[in-house]
mmCIF file with all atom_site columns, C-alpha atoms and ligand atoms in Angstrom:
data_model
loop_
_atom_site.group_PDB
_atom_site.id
_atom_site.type_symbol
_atom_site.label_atom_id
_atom_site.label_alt_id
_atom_site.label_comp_id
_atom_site.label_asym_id
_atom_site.label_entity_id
_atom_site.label_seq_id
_atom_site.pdbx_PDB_ins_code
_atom_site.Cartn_x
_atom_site.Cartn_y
_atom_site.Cartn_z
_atom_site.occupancy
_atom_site.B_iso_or_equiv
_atom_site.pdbx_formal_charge
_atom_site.auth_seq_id
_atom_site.auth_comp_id
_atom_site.auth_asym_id
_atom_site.auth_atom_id
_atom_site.pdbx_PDB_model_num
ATOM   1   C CA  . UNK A 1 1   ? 0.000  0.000  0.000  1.00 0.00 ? 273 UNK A CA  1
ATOM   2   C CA  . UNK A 1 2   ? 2.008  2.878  -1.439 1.00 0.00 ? 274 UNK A CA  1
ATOM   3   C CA  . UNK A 1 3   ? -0.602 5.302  -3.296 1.00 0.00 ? 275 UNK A CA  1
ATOM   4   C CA  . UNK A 1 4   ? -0.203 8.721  -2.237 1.00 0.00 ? 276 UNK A CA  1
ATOM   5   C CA  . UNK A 1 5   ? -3.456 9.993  -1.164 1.00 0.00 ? 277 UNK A CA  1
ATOM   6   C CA  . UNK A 1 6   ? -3.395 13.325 -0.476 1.00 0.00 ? 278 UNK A CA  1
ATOM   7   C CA  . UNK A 1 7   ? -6.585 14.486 -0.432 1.00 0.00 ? 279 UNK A CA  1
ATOM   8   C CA  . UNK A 1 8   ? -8.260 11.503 2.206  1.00 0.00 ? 280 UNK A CA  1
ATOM   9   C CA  . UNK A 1 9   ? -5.378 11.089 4.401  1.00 0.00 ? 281 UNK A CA  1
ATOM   10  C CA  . UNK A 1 10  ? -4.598 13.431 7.273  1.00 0.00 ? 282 UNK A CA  1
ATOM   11  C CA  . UNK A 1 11  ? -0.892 12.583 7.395  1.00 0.00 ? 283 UNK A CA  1
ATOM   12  C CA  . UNK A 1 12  ? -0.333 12.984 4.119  1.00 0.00 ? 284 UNK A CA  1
ATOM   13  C CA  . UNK A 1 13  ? -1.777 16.525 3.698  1.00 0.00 ? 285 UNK A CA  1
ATOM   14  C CA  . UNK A 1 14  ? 0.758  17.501 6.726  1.00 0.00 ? 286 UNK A CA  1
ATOM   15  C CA  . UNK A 1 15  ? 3.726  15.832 4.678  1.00 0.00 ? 287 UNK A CA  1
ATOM   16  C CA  . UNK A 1 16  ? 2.013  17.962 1.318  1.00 0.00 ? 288 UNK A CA  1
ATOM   17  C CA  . UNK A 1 17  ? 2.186  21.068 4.136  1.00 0.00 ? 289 UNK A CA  1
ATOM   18  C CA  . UNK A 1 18  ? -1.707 21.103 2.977  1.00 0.00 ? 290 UNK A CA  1
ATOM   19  C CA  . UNK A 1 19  ? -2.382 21.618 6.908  1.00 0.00 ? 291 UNK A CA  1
ATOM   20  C CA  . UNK A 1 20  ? -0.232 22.590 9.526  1.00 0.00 ? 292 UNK A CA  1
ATOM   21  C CA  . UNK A 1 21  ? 1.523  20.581 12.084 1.00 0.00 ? 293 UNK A CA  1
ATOM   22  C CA  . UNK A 1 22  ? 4.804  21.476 14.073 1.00 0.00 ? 294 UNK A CA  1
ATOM   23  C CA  . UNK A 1 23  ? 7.448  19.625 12.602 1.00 0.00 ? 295 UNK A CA  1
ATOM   24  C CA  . UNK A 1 24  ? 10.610 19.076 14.396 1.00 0.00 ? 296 UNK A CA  1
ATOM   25  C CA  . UNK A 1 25  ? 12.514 17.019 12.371 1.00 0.00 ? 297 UNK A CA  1
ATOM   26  C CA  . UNK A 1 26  ? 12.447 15.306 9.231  1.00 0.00 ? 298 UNK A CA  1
ATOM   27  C CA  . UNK A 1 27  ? 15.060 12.892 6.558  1.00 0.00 ? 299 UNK A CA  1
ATOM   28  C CA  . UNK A 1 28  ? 14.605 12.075 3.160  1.00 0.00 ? 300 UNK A CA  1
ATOM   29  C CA  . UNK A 1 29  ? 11.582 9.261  3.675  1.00 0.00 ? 301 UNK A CA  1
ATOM   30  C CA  . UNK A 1 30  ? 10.179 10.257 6.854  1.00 0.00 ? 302 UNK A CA  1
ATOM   31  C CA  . UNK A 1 31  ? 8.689  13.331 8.537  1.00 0.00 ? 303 UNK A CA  1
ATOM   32  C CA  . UNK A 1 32  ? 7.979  13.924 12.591 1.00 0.00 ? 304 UNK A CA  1
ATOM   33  C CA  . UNK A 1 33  ? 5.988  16.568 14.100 1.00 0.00 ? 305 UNK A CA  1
ATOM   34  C CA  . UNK A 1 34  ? 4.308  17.130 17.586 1.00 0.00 ? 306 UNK A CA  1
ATOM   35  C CA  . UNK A 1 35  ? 0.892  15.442 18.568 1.00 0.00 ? 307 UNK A CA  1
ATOM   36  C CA  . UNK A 1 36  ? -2.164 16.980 18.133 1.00 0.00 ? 308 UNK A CA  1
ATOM   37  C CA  . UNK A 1 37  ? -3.431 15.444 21.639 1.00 0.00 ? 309 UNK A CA  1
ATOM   38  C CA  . UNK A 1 38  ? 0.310  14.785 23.436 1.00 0.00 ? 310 UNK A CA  1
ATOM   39  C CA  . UNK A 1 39  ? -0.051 11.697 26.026 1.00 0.00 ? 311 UNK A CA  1
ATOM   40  C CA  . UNK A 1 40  ? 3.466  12.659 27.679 1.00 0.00 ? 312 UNK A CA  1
ATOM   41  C CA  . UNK A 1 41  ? 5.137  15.994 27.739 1.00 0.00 ? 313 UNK A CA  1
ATOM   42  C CA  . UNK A 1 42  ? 7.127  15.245 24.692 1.00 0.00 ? 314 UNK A CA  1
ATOM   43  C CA  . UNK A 1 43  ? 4.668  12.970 21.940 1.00 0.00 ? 315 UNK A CA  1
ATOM   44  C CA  . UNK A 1 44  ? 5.965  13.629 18.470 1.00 0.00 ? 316 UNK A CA  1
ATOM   45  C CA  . UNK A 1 45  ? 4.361  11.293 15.680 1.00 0.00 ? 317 UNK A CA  1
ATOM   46  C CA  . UNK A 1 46  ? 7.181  9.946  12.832 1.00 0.00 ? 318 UNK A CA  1
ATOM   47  C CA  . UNK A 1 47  ? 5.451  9.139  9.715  1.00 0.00 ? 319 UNK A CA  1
ATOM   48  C CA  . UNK A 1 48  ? 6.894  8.025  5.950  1.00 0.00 ? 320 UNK A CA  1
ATOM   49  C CA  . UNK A 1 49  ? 6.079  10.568 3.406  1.00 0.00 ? 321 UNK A CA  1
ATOM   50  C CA  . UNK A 1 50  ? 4.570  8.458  1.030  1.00 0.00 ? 322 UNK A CA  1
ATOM   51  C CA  . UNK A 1 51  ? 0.993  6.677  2.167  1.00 0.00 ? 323 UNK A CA  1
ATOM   52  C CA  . UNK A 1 52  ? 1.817  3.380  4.312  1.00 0.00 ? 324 UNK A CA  1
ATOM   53  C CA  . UNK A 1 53  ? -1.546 2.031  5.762  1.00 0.00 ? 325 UNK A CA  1
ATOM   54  C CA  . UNK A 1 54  ? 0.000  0.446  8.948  1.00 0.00 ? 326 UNK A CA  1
ATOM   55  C CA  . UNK A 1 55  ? 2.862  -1.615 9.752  1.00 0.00 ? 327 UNK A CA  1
ATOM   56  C CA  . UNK A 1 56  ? 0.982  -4.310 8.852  1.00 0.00 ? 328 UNK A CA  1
ATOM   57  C CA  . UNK A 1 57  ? 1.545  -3.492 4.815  1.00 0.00 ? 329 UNK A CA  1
ATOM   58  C CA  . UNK A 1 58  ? 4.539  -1.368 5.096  1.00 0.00 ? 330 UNK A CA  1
ATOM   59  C CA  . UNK A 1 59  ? 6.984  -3.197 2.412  1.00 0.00 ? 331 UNK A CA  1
ATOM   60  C CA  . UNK A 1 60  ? 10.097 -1.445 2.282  1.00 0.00 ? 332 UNK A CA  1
ATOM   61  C CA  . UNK A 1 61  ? 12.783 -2.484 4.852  1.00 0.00 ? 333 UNK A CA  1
ATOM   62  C CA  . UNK A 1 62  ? 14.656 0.325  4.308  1.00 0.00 ? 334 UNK A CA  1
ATOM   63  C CA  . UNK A 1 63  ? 12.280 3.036  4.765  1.00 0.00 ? 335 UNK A CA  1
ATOM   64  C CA  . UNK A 1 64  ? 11.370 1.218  8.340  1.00 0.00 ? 336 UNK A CA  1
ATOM   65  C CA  . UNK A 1 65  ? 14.902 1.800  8.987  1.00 0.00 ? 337 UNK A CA  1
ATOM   66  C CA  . UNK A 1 66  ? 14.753 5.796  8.284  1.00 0.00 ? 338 UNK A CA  1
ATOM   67  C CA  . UNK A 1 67  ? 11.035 6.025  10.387 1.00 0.00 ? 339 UNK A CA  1
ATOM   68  C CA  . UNK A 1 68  ? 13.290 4.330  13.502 1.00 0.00 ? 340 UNK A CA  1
ATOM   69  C CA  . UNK A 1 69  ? 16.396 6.015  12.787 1.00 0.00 ? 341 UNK A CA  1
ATOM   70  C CA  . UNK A 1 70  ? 14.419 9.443  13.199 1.00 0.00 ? 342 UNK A CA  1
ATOM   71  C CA  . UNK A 1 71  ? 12.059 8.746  16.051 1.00 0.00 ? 343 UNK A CA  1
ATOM   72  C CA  . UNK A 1 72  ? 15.805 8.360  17.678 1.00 0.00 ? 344 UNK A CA  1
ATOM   73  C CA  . UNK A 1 73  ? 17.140 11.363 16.535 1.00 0.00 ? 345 UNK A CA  1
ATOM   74  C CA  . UNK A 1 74  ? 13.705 13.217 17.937 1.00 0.00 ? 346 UNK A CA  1
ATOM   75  C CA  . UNK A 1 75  ? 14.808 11.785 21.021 1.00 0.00 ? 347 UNK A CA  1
ATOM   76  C CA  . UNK A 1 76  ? 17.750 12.829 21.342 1.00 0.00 ? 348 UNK A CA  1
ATOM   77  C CA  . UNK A 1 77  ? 17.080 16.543 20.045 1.00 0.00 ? 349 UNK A CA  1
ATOM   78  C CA  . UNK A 1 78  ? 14.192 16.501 22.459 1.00 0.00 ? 350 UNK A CA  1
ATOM   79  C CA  . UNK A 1 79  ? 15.830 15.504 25.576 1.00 0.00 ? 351 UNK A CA  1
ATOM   80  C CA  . UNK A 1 80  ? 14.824 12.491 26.649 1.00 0.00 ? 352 UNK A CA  1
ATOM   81  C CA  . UNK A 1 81  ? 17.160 9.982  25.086 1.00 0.00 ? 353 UNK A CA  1
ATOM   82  C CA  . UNK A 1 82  ? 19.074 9.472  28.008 1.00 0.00 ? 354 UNK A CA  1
ATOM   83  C CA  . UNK A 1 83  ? 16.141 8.945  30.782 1.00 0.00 ? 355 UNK A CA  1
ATOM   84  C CA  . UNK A 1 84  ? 14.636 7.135  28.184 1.00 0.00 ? 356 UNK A CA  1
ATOM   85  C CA  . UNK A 1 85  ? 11.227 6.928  26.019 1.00 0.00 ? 357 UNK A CA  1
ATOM   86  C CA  . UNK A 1 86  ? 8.765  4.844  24.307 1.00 0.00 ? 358 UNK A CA  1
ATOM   87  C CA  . UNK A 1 87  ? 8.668  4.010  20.654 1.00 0.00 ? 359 UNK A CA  1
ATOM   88  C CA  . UNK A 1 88  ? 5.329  2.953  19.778 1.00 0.00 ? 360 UNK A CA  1
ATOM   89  C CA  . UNK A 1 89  ? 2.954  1.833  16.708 1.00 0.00 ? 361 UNK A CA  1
ATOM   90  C CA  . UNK A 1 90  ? -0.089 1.087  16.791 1.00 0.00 ? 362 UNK A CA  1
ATOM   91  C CA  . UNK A 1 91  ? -2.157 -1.429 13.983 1.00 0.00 ? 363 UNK A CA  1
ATOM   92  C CA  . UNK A 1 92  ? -5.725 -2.071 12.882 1.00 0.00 ? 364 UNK A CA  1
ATOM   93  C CA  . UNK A 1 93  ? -8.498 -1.599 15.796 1.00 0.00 ? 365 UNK A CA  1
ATOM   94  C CA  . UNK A 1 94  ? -7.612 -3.698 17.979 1.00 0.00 ? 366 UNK A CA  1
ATOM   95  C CA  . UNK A 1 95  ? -3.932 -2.082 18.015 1.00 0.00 ? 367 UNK A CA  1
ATOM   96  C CA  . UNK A 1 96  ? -5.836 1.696  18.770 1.00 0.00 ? 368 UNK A CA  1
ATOM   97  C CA  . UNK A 1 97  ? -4.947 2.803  15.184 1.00 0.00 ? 369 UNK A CA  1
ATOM   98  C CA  . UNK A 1 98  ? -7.060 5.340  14.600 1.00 0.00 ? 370 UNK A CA  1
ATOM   99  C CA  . UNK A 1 99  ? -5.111 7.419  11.555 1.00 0.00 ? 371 UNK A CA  1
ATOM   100 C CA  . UNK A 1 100 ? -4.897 4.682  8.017  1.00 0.00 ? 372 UNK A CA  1
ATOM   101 C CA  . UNK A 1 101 ? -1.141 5.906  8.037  1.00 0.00 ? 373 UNK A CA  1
ATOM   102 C CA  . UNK A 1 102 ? 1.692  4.479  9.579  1.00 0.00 ? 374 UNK A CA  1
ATOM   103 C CA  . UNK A 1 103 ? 3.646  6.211  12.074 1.00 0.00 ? 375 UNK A CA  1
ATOM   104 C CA  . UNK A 1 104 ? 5.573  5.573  15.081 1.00 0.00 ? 376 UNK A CA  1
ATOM   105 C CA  . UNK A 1 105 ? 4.681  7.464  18.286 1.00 0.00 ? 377 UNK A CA  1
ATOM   106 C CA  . UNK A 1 106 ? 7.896  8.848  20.594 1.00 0.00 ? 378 UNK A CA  1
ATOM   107 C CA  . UNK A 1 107 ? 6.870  9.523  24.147 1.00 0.00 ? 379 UNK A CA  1
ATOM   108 C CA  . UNK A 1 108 ? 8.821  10.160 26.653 1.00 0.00 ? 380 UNK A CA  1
ATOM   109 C CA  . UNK A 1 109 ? 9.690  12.795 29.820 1.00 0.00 ? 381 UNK A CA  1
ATOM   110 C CA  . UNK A 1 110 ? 7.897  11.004 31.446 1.00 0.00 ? 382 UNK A CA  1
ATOM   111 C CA  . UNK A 1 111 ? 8.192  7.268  33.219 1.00 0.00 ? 383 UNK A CA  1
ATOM   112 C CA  . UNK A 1 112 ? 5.767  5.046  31.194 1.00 0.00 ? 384 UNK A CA  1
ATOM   113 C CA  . UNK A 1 113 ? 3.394  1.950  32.491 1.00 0.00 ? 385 UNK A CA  1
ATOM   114 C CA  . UNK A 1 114 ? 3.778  -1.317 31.173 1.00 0.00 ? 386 UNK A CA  1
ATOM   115 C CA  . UNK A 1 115 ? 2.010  -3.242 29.962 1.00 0.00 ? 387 UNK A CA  1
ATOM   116 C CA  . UNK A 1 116 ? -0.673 -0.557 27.912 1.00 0.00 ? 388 UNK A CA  1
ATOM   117 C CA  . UNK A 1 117 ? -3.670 -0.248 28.489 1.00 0.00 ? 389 UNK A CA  1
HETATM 118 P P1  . LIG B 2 .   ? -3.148 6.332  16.512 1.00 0.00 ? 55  LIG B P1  1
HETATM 119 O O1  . LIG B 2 .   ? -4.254 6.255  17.492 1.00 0.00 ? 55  LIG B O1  1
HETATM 120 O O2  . LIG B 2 .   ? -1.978 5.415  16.869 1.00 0.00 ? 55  LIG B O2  1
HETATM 121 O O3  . LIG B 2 .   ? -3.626 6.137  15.088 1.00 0.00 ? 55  LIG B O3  1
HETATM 122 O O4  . LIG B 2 .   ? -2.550 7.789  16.631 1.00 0.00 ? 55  LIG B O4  1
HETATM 123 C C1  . LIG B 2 .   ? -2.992 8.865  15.871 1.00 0.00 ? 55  LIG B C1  1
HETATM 124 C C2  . LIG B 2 .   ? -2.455 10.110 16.516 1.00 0.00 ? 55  LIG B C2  1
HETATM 125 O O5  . LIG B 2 .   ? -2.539 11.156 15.578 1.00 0.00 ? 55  LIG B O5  1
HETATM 126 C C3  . LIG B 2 .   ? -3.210 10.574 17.743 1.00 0.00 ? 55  LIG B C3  1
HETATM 127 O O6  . LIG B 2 .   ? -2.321 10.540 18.870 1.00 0.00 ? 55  LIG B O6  1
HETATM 128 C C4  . LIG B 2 .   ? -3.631 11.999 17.450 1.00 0.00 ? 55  LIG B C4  1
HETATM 129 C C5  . LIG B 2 .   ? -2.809 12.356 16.257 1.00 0.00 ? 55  LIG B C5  1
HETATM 130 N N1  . LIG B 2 .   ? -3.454 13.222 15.292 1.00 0.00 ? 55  LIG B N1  1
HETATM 131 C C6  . LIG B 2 .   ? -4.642 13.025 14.690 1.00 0.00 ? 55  LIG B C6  1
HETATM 132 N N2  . LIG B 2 .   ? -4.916 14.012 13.821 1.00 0.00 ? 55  LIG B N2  1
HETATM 133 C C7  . LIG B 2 .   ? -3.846 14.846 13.873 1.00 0.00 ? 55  LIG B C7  1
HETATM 134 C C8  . LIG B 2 .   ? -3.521 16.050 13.190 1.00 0.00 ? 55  LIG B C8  1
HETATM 135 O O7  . LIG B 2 .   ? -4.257 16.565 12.365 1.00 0.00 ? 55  LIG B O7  1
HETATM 136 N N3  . LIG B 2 .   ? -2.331 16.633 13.500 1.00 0.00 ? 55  LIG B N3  1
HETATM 137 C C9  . LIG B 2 .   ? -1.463 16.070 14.418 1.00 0.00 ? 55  LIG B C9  1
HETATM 138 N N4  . LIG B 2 .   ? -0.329 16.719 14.650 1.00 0.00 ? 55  LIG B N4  1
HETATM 139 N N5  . LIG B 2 .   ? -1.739 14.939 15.071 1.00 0.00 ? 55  LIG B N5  1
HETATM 140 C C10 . LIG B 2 .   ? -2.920 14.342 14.799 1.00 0.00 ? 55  LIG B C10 1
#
Protein backbone atom coordinates (compact mmCIF):
# COMPACT_ATOMS: atom_id res chain seq x y z
CA UNK A 1 0.00 0.00 0.00
CA UNK A 2 2.01 2.88 -1.44
CA UNK A 3 -0.60 5.30 -3.30
CA UNK A 4 -0.20 8.72 -2.24
CA UNK A 5 -3.46 9.99 -1.16
CA UNK A 6 -3.40 13.33 -0.48
CA UNK A 7 -6.58 14.49 -0.43
CA UNK A 8 -8.26 11.50 2.21
CA UNK A 9 -5.38 11.09 4.40
CA UNK A 10 -4.60 13.43 7.27
CA UNK A 11 -0.89 12.58 7.40
CA UNK A 12 -0.33 12.98 4.12
CA UNK A 13 -1.78 16.53 3.70
CA UNK A 14 0.76 17.50 6.73
CA UNK A 15 3.73 15.83 4.68
CA UNK A 16 2.01 17.96 1.32
CA UNK A 17 2.19 21.07 4.14
CA UNK A 18 -1.71 21.10 2.98
CA UNK A 19 -2.38 21.62 6.91
CA UNK A 20 -0.23 22.59 9.53
CA UNK A 21 1.52 20.58 12.08
CA UNK A 22 4.80 21.48 14.07
CA UNK A 23 7.45 19.63 12.60
CA UNK A 24 10.61 19.08 14.40
CA UNK A 25 12.51 17.02 12.37
CA UNK A 26 12.45 15.31 9.23
CA UNK A 27 15.06 12.89 6.56
CA UNK A 28 14.61 12.08 3.16
CA UNK A 29 11.58 9.26 3.67
CA UNK A 30 10.18 10.26 6.85
CA UNK A 31 8.69 13.33 8.54
CA UNK A 32 7.98 13.92 12.59
CA UNK A 33 5.99 16.57 14.10
CA UNK A 34 4.31 17.13 17.59
CA UNK A 35 0.89 15.44 18.57
CA UNK A 36 -2.16 16.98 18.13
CA UNK A 37 -3.43 15.44 21.64
CA UNK A 38 0.31 14.79 23.44
CA UNK A 39 -0.05 11.70 26.03
CA UNK A 40 3.47 12.66 27.68
CA UNK A 41 5.14 15.99 27.74
CA UNK A 42 7.13 15.25 24.69
CA UNK A 43 4.67 12.97 21.94
CA UNK A 44 5.96 13.63 18.47
CA UNK A 45 4.36 11.29 15.68
CA UNK A 46 7.18 9.95 12.83
CA UNK A 47 5.45 9.14 9.72
CA UNK A 48 6.89 8.03 5.95
CA UNK A 49 6.08 10.57 3.41
CA UNK A 50 4.57 8.46 1.03
CA UNK A 51 0.99 6.68 2.17
CA UNK A 52 1.82 3.38 4.31
CA UNK A 53 -1.55 2.03 5.76
CA UNK A 54 0.00 0.45 8.95
CA UNK A 55 2.86 -1.62 9.75
CA UNK A 56 0.98 -4.31 8.85
CA UNK A 57 1.55 -3.49 4.82
CA UNK A 58 4.54 -1.37 5.10
CA UNK A 59 6.98 -3.20 2.41
CA UNK A 60 10.10 -1.44 2.28
CA UNK A 61 12.78 -2.48 4.85
CA UNK A 62 14.66 0.32 4.31
CA UNK A 63 12.28 3.04 4.76
CA UNK A 64 11.37 1.22 8.34
CA UNK A 65 14.90 1.80 8.99
CA UNK A 66 14.75 5.80 8.28
CA UNK A 67 11.04 6.02 10.39
CA UNK A 68 13.29 4.33 13.50
CA UNK A 69 16.40 6.02 12.79
CA UNK A 70 14.42 9.44 13.20
CA UNK A 71 12.06 8.75 16.05
CA UNK A 72 15.81 8.36 17.68
CA UNK A 73 17.14 11.36 16.54
CA UNK A 74 13.70 13.22 17.94
CA UNK A 75 14.81 11.78 21.02
CA UNK A 76 17.75 12.83 21.34
CA UNK A 77 17.08 16.54 20.04
CA UNK A 78 14.19 16.50 22.46
CA UNK A 79 15.83 15.50 25.58
CA UNK A 80 14.82 12.49 26.65
CA UNK A 81 17.16 9.98 25.09
CA UNK A 82 19.07 9.47 28.01
CA UNK A 83 16.14 8.95 30.78
CA UNK A 84 14.64 7.13 28.18
CA UNK A 85 11.23 6.93 26.02
CA UNK A 86 8.77 4.84 24.31
CA UNK A 87 8.67 4.01 20.65
CA UNK A 88 5.33 2.95 19.78
CA UNK A 89 2.95 1.83 16.71
CA UNK A 90 -0.09 1.09 16.79
CA UNK A 91 -2.16 -1.43 13.98
CA UNK A 92 -5.73 -2.07 12.88
CA UNK A 93 -8.50 -1.60 15.80
CA UNK A 94 -7.61 -3.70 17.98
CA UNK A 95 -3.93 -2.08 18.01
CA UNK A 96 -5.84 1.70 18.77
CA UNK A 97 -4.95 2.80 15.18
CA UNK A 98 -7.06 5.34 14.60
CA UNK A 99 -5.11 7.42 11.56
CA UNK A 100 -4.90 4.68 8.02
CA UNK A 101 -1.14 5.91 8.04
CA UNK A 102 1.69 4.48 9.58
CA UNK A 103 3.65 6.21 12.07
CA UNK A 104 5.57 5.57 15.08
CA UNK A 105 4.68 7.46 18.29
CA UNK A 106 7.90 8.85 20.59
CA UNK A 107 6.87 9.52 24.15
CA UNK A 108 8.82 10.16 26.65
CA UNK A 109 9.69 12.79 29.82
CA UNK A 110 7.90 11.00 31.45
CA UNK A 111 8.19 7.27 33.22
CA UNK A 112 5.77 5.05 31.19
CA UNK A 113 3.39 1.95 32.49
CA UNK A 114 3.78 -1.32 31.17
CA UNK A 115 2.01 -3.24 29.96
CA UNK A 116 -0.67 -0.56 27.91
CA UNK A 117 -3.67 -0.25 28.49
P1 LIG B 1 -3.15 6.33 16.51
O1 LIG B 1 -4.25 6.25 17.49
O2 LIG B 1 -1.98 5.42 16.87
O3 LIG B 1 -3.63 6.14 15.09
O4 LIG B 1 -2.55 7.79 16.63
C1 LIG B 1 -2.99 8.87 15.87
C2 LIG B 1 -2.45 10.11 16.52
O5 LIG B 1 -2.54 11.16 15.58
C3 LIG B 1 -3.21 10.57 17.74
O6 LIG B 1 -2.32 10.54 18.87
C4 LIG B 1 -3.63 12.00 17.45
C5 LIG B 1 -2.81 12.36 16.26
N1 LIG B 1 -3.45 13.22 15.29
C6 LIG B 1 -4.64 13.02 14.69
N2 LIG B 1 -4.92 14.01 13.82
C7 LIG B 1 -3.85 14.85 13.87
C8 LIG B 1 -3.52 16.05 13.19
O7 LIG B 1 -4.26 16.56 12.36
N3 LIG B 1 -2.33 16.63 13.50
C9 LIG B 1 -1.46 16.07 14.42
N4 LIG B 1 -0.33 16.72 14.65
N5 LIG B 1 -1.74 14.94 15.07
C10 LIG B 1 -2.92 14.34 14.80
Amino acid sequence: MSTVQPDACIFCRIVAGAIPATVVASNAHALAFRDLHPQAPVHVLVVPRRHVASLATADDAAELGELLALAAEVARQEGIADAGYRVVTNIGADGGQTVGHLHLHVLGGRAMDWPPG
